[in-house]
Coordinates of C-alpha atoms in Angstrom, one line a residue:
M1 CA -15.2 -8.1 25.5
I2 CA -18.2 -5.6 26.0
I3 CA -21.1 -7.6 27.2
Q4 CA -24.4 -6.0 25.9
N5 CA -27.2 -4.7 27.0
K6 CA -31.0 -4.1 26.1
I7 CA -32.0 -1.6 27.6
H8 CA -33.6 1.5 25.7
T9 CA -30.2 3.7 24.9
P10 CA -30.4 7.3 26.2
P11 CA -30.8 9.8 23.7
P12 CA -27.6 10.1 21.2
I13 CA -26.5 13.7 22.1
L14 CA -23.9 13.4 24.8
L15 CA -22.5 10.6 22.7
E16 CA -22.2 11.8 19.4
Q17 CA -19.8 15.0 21.2
V18 CA -18.5 11.5 22.7
A19 CA -17.3 10.8 19.1
Y20 CA -16.6 14.6 18.3
T21 CA -14.3 14.8 20.9
A22 CA -12.7 11.5 20.0
R23 CA -12.1 12.2 16.2
Y24 CA -10.5 15.2 18.0
R25 CA -8.2 13.5 19.8
H26 CA -7.7 11.6 16.9
L27 CA -8.2 8.3 18.8
S28 CA -8.8 5.0 16.5
L29 CA -12.4 4.4 16.2
S30 CA -12.2 1.2 17.9
T31 CA -11.1 2.8 21.0
E32 CA -13.9 5.3 20.0
R33 CA -16.1 3.3 19.5
A34 CA -15.4 1.3 22.5
Y35 CA -15.3 4.3 24.7
I36 CA -19.2 5.5 23.5
Q37 CA -20.3 1.7 24.3
W38 CA -18.4 2.0 27.8
I39 CA -20.4 5.7 28.8
K40 CA -23.3 3.9 27.1
R41 CA -23.9 1.3 30.0
Y42 CA -22.8 3.5 32.5
I43 CA -25.3 6.5 31.4
L44 CA -27.9 2.9 31.4
Y45 CA -26.7 2.0 34.5
H46 CA -27.3 4.6 37.1
N47 CA -31.1 5.1 35.0
K48 CA -29.9 7.2 32.0
Q49 CA -29.0 9.8 34.0
H50 CA -27.0 13.0 33.5
P51 CA -23.1 12.3 33.7
C52 CA -23.1 15.7 35.6
T53 CA -25.2 14.9 38.0
L54 CA -22.7 11.4 38.9
N55 CA -19.7 11.9 40.8
E56 CA -16.8 9.1 41.4
T57 CA -19.1 7.0 44.1
H58 CA -21.4 6.4 40.9
I59 CA -18.0 5.8 38.4
K60 CA -17.5 3.4 41.2
S61 CA -20.6 1.5 41.6
Y62 CA -20.2 0.7 38.0
L63 CA -17.1 -1.2 38.5
A64 CA -17.7 -2.4 41.0
F65 CA -21.0 -4.1 39.8
L66 CA -19.2 -5.1 36.3
V67 CA -16.2 -7.3 38.4
N68 CA -18.8 -8.3 40.5
N69 CA -21.5 -9.3 38.4
N70 CA -20.5 -9.4 35.1
G71 CA -16.9 -10.9 35.7
I72 CA -14.8 -8.8 33.6
S73 CA -10.8 -9.1 33.1
K74 CA -8.4 -7.1 34.2
S75 CA -7.9 -5.9 31.0
T76 CA -11.6 -4.8 30.2
H77 CA -11.9 -3.4 33.7
K78 CA -9.1 -0.5 32.3
Q79 CA -11.1 0.0 30.0
A80 CA -14.3 1.0 30.8
L81 CA -12.3 3.2 33.6
S82 CA -10.6 5.1 31.1
A83 CA -13.7 6.0 29.3
L84 CA -15.2 7.2 32.2
L85 CA -12.0 9.3 31.9
F86 CA -12.6 10.6 28.3
L87 CA -16.4 11.2 29.8
Y88 CA -15.8 13.8 32.5
H89 CA -12.0 15.4 31.5
D90 CA -12.4 15.8 27.6
V91 CA -16.1 15.8 27.7
L92 CA -17.7 17.3 30.0
N93 CA -14.8 19.2 31.1
I94 CA -15.8 18.2 34.6
T95 CA -13.2 17.6 38.0
L96 CA -14.2 15.2 40.3
P97 CA -12.3 15.5 43.5
Y98 CA -10.7 11.7 43.9
I99 CA -11.8 11.1 40.0
D100 CA -7.6 10.0 39.8
N101 CA -7.6 8.5 42.0
I102 CA -9.7 5.5 41.5
E103 CA -7.5 2.7 41.1
R104 CA -6.6 1.6 37.7
P105 CA -6.6 -2.7 38.4
R106 CA -2.8 -4.7 37.0
V107 CA -2.7 -6.0 34.8
T108 CA -0.5 -9.5 35.1
A109 CA 2.1 -9.3 32.4
R110 CA 2.0 -13.2 30.7
L111 CA 4.3 -15.6 28.9
P112 CA 2.8 -15.0 25.0
V113 CA 0.7 -18.8 22.8
V114 CA 3.8 -19.3 20.4
L115 CA 3.7 -22.0 17.7
S116 CA 6.8 -24.1 16.5
K117 CA 8.0 -24.1 12.9
E118 CA 6.3 -27.5 12.6
E119 CA 3.0 -25.8 13.7
I120 CA 3.3 -23.5 12.0
T121 CA 3.2 -25.1 9.3
L122 CA 1.2 -27.8 10.1
I123 CA -1.7 -25.0 10.7
F124 CA -0.7 -23.7 6.8
S125 CA -1.1 -26.8 4.9
Y126 CA -4.8 -26.2 6.1
L127 CA -5.1 -23.2 5.2
N128 CA -6.3 -21.8 1.1
T129 CA -3.9 -20.6 -1.2
E130 CA -5.0 -16.6 -0.8
D131 CA -5.8 -16.7 3.7
L132 CA -1.9 -18.6 2.7
F133 CA -0.7 -16.1 1.6
K134 CA -2.5 -13.7 4.3
C135 CA -0.4 -15.8 7.2
Q136 CA 3.0 -16.2 6.2
L137 CA 3.4 -12.3 6.1
L138 CA 1.5 -11.4 9.1
Y139 CA 4.7 -14.7 10.2
G140 CA 7.0 -13.9 8.0
T141 CA 6.8 -9.8 8.8
G142 CA 5.2 -9.7 12.3
M143 CA 2.9 -7.7 11.7
R144 CA -0.4 -7.5 13.6
L145 CA -3.9 -8.2 11.6
L146 CA -4.7 -4.7 10.8
E147 CA -1.8 -3.4 9.9
M148 CA -1.8 -5.5 7.0
Y149 CA -4.6 -4.5 5.7
Q150 CA -4.1 -1.7 5.2
L151 CA -0.7 -1.5 3.8
R152 CA -1.2 1.1 0.5
I153 CA 0.9 -0.9 -3.0
K154 CA 3.4 2.4 -1.8
D155 CA 4.0 1.3 1.4
I156 CA 6.1 -2.1 -0.5
D157 CA 9.1 -1.1 -1.2
F158 CA 11.0 -4.7 -3.6
G159 CA 14.3 -2.8 -4.1
L160 CA 15.3 -2.4 -1.0
N161 CA 13.1 -5.5 0.6
Q162 CA 11.2 -4.0 3.5
I163 CA 7.3 -3.0 4.0
T164 CA 6.8 0.6 5.9
V165 CA 4.1 0.3 8.7
R166 CA 1.6 3.6 9.3
A167 CA 0.7 5.0 11.3
A168 CA 0.4 1.3 13.7
K169 CA -0.5 1.0 17.8
G170 CA 0.5 4.7 19.5
D171 CA 0.6 6.4 16.4
K172 CA 4.2 5.1 14.8
D173 CA 5.7 4.2 11.6
R174 CA 8.4 1.6 10.9
I175 CA 10.1 -0.3 8.7
T176 CA 10.1 -4.5 8.6
V177 CA 11.2 -7.2 6.9
L178 CA 10.2 -7.8 3.4
P179 CA 9.9 -11.4 3.3
Q180 CA 11.3 -13.0 -0.3
K181 CA 9.6 -15.9 -0.3
L182 CA 6.4 -14.0 -0.7
L183 CA 7.7 -11.7 -4.0
V184 CA 6.0 -13.1 -6.2
P185 CA 2.8 -13.5 -4.4
L186 CA 3.1 -9.6 -3.3
Q187 CA 3.7 -9.3 -7.2
Q188 CA 0.5 -10.9 -7.8
Q189 CA -1.3 -8.8 -5.4
I190 CA -0.6 -5.7 -6.9
Q191 CA -1.4 -6.3 -9.9
T192 CA -4.8 -7.7 -8.3
A193 CA -5.3 -5.4 -6.9
T194 CA -3.9 -2.5 -9.4
A195 CA -7.2 -4.3 -11.4
I196 CA -9.9 -3.3 -9.4
Y197 CA -7.9 0.6 -9.1
Q198 CA -8.8 1.0 -12.8
T199 CA -12.7 -0.4 -12.5
D200 CA -13.1 1.7 -9.6
R201 CA -11.2 4.7 -11.6
H202 CA -13.3 4.1 -14.8
L203 CA -16.2 4.6 -12.3
N204 CA -15.2 7.6 -11.5
R205 CA -15.8 6.1 -8.1
N206 CA -14.3 8.2 -4.9
G207 CA -10.9 7.7 -4.1
V208 CA -9.6 6.0 -0.9
Y209 CA -9.5 7.0 2.9
L210 CA -7.2 9.6 3.1
P211 CA -5.4 9.6 7.0
D212 CA -4.2 13.1 9.0
A213 CA -6.7 15.2 6.2
L214 CA -4.7 14.7 3.7
E215 CA -7.7 14.5 1.0
K216 CA -8.1 18.2 2.2
K217 CA -4.6 19.0 1.7
Y218 CA -4.3 16.6 -1.2
P219 CA -6.7 16.0 -2.8
T220 CA -5.9 14.1 -5.8
Y221 CA -3.9 11.2 -3.7
A222 CA -7.2 9.0 -2.5
T223 CA -7.7 8.6 -6.3
Q224 CA -4.1 7.7 -7.3
L225 CA -3.0 4.1 -7.2
S226 CA -0.1 4.9 -4.4
W227 CA -2.3 5.4 -2.0
F228 CA -4.8 2.6 -2.9
W229 CA -5.3 -0.2 -0.4
L230 CA -2.9 -3.7 -1.8
F231 CA -6.2 -5.5 -0.1
P232 CA -9.2 -4.0 -1.4
A233 CA -12.7 -5.4 0.0
A234 CA -14.6 -6.1 -3.1
K235 CA -17.4 -4.6 -2.2
E236 CA -18.0 -0.4 -1.8
S237 CA -19.1 0.5 1.7
T238 CA -19.1 3.8 3.8
D239 CA -16.9 4.8 5.2
P240 CA -18.5 5.1 9.7
R241 CA -17.3 8.6 10.1
S242 CA -17.3 10.5 7.0
K243 CA -20.8 8.7 5.7
I244 CA -19.4 8.8 1.9
I245 CA -19.7 6.1 -0.2
R246 CA -16.1 4.1 -1.1
R247 CA -13.8 1.3 -0.7
H248 CA -12.1 0.0 1.5
H249 CA -9.2 -2.5 2.5
Q250 CA -10.4 -5.9 3.3
H251 CA -12.5 -6.9 6.8
E252 CA -10.4 -9.2 9.3
Q253 CA -13.4 -11.9 10.2
A254 CA -12.9 -14.1 7.2
L255 CA -9.0 -14.1 7.9
Q256 CA -9.5 -14.6 11.7
R257 CA -11.9 -17.5 11.6
S258 CA -10.2 -19.8 8.7
F259 CA -7.2 -19.3 10.8
K260 CA -10.0 -20.7 13.6
K261 CA -10.5 -23.4 11.8
A262 CA -6.9 -24.5 10.2
V263 CA -5.7 -24.3 14.1
S264 CA -8.7 -27.2 15.2
L265 CA -8.1 -29.1 12.0
S266 CA -4.4 -29.4 12.8
G267 CA -5.2 -30.7 15.6
I268 CA -2.6 -27.6 17.8
N269 CA -3.9 -28.0 21.0
K270 CA -2.6 -24.2 21.8
P271 CA -5.1 -21.2 22.6
A272 CA -3.1 -20.1 18.4
T273 CA -4.8 -16.9 16.7
L274 CA -3.7 -14.6 14.2
H275 CA -2.2 -12.8 17.0
T276 CA 0.2 -15.6 18.1
L277 CA 2.1 -15.1 14.0
R278 CA 3.3 -12.5 15.9
H279 CA 4.3 -13.7 18.8
S280 CA 6.5 -16.5 17.0
F281 CA 7.7 -14.5 14.5
A282 CA 9.2 -12.9 17.4
T283 CA 10.4 -15.5 19.0
H284 CA 11.8 -17.9 16.0
L285 CA 14.2 -14.6 15.7
L286 CA 15.4 -15.1 18.5
Q287 CA 16.1 -18.7 18.6
N288 CA 17.8 -17.1 15.2
G289 CA 20.3 -15.0 17.4
Q290 CA 18.4 -12.6 16.5
D291 CA 19.6 -9.2 18.5
I292 CA 17.0 -8.1 21.1
R293 CA 16.7 -4.3 19.8
T294 CA 16.7 -5.5 16.3
I295 CA 13.5 -7.1 16.9
Q296 CA 12.1 -5.1 19.5
S297 CA 11.9 -1.7 16.2
L298 CA 11.1 -4.9 14.1
L299 CA 8.0 -5.6 17.0
G300 CA 7.6 -1.3 16.1
H301 CA 8.0 -1.9 20.3
S302 CA 7.8 1.9 23.5
S303 CA 10.6 -0.3 25.7
V304 CA 12.6 -3.2 25.1
Q305 CA 11.1 -4.2 28.2
T306 CA 7.5 -5.4 26.5
T307 CA 9.9 -7.5 24.3
M308 CA 12.0 -8.5 26.7
I309 CA 8.6 -11.1 27.1
Y310 CA 10.1 -13.5 24.0
T311 CA 13.4 -14.1 26.7
H312 CA 11.2 -15.9 28.7
V313 CA 9.5 -17.4 25.7
L314 CA 13.2 -19.7 25.5
K315 CA 14.7 -18.9 28.4
I316 CA 14.4 -22.7 29.9
N317 CA 16.8 -23.2 26.8
Q318 CA 18.5 -21.2 26.5
L319 CA 20.6 -22.5 29.9
G320 CA 20.5 -26.2 29.1
T321 CA 18.0 -26.6 31.9
I322 CA 17.3 -30.4 32.4
S323 CA 14.0 -32.3 33.9
P324 CA 15.6 -35.1 36.9
L325 CA 13.1 -37.8 35.4
D326 CA 15.4 -37.4 32.6
F327 CA 19.1 -38.5 34.1

């Protein structure tokens, strides 16, 4: 979590360079925004001195301040350091003698929160029809939240019973399963999206965002139904990068709030979030005898070691261990 700083912001010229370089490096918009915030706070901490006049000592003092005064987590500490390394290496092209030797905090692997099938059923009972469908889609496919919202109509393949997840974490594509119980709701969602698409075309509105300069190479794709969002937003908005007014996909916050409320109403005392549905997807597949390599492919993990965390969740039951109290 980035902690807000109330000091006036520095001139935006350097920050514009950071944004330009981030886009050139094809960093995600969320990463770009996070890096800009950390760099802005770094400059403000050192009384608006230009980073060219600072060195690794200043970096260490800034990171020490974040840890000791703001109590940031290891992962947040790591992100702040990555932002400053990006600033010096990629934006300013400055080589500091000891910057690469600044120790990165070792993030300890934690067991994921997993819901039982009964707990998922209970939580789902407190969701309205629209939110229930989305949560079922997350649980039934193992997708991340943003991956679901970035789906295009063309990514749903009813013939092969599969969903293609495009440009996921690590900019990788993958295939995941299409739950048979969601065939009808998915078809209905496509009909809803198609109606919005037809309205946009009737009003000659700008087409949807296309990745990797596809809009320049294939200018008609942006106005084709196949590239339209599966979950289009109710209203148009301004593209944060191109500043073009167009229709984007729905925002994640509404579903996050709805799921959080459902967890509270269910009385389940677990810190469950929408990402917990992804953990539960993998764990339940493992419980049902699915091999670890297949689960790795469905989740899009680069290394099977990442997927192996779910075997630890089930390890006690797999070993048949019985508490001595139950003897």
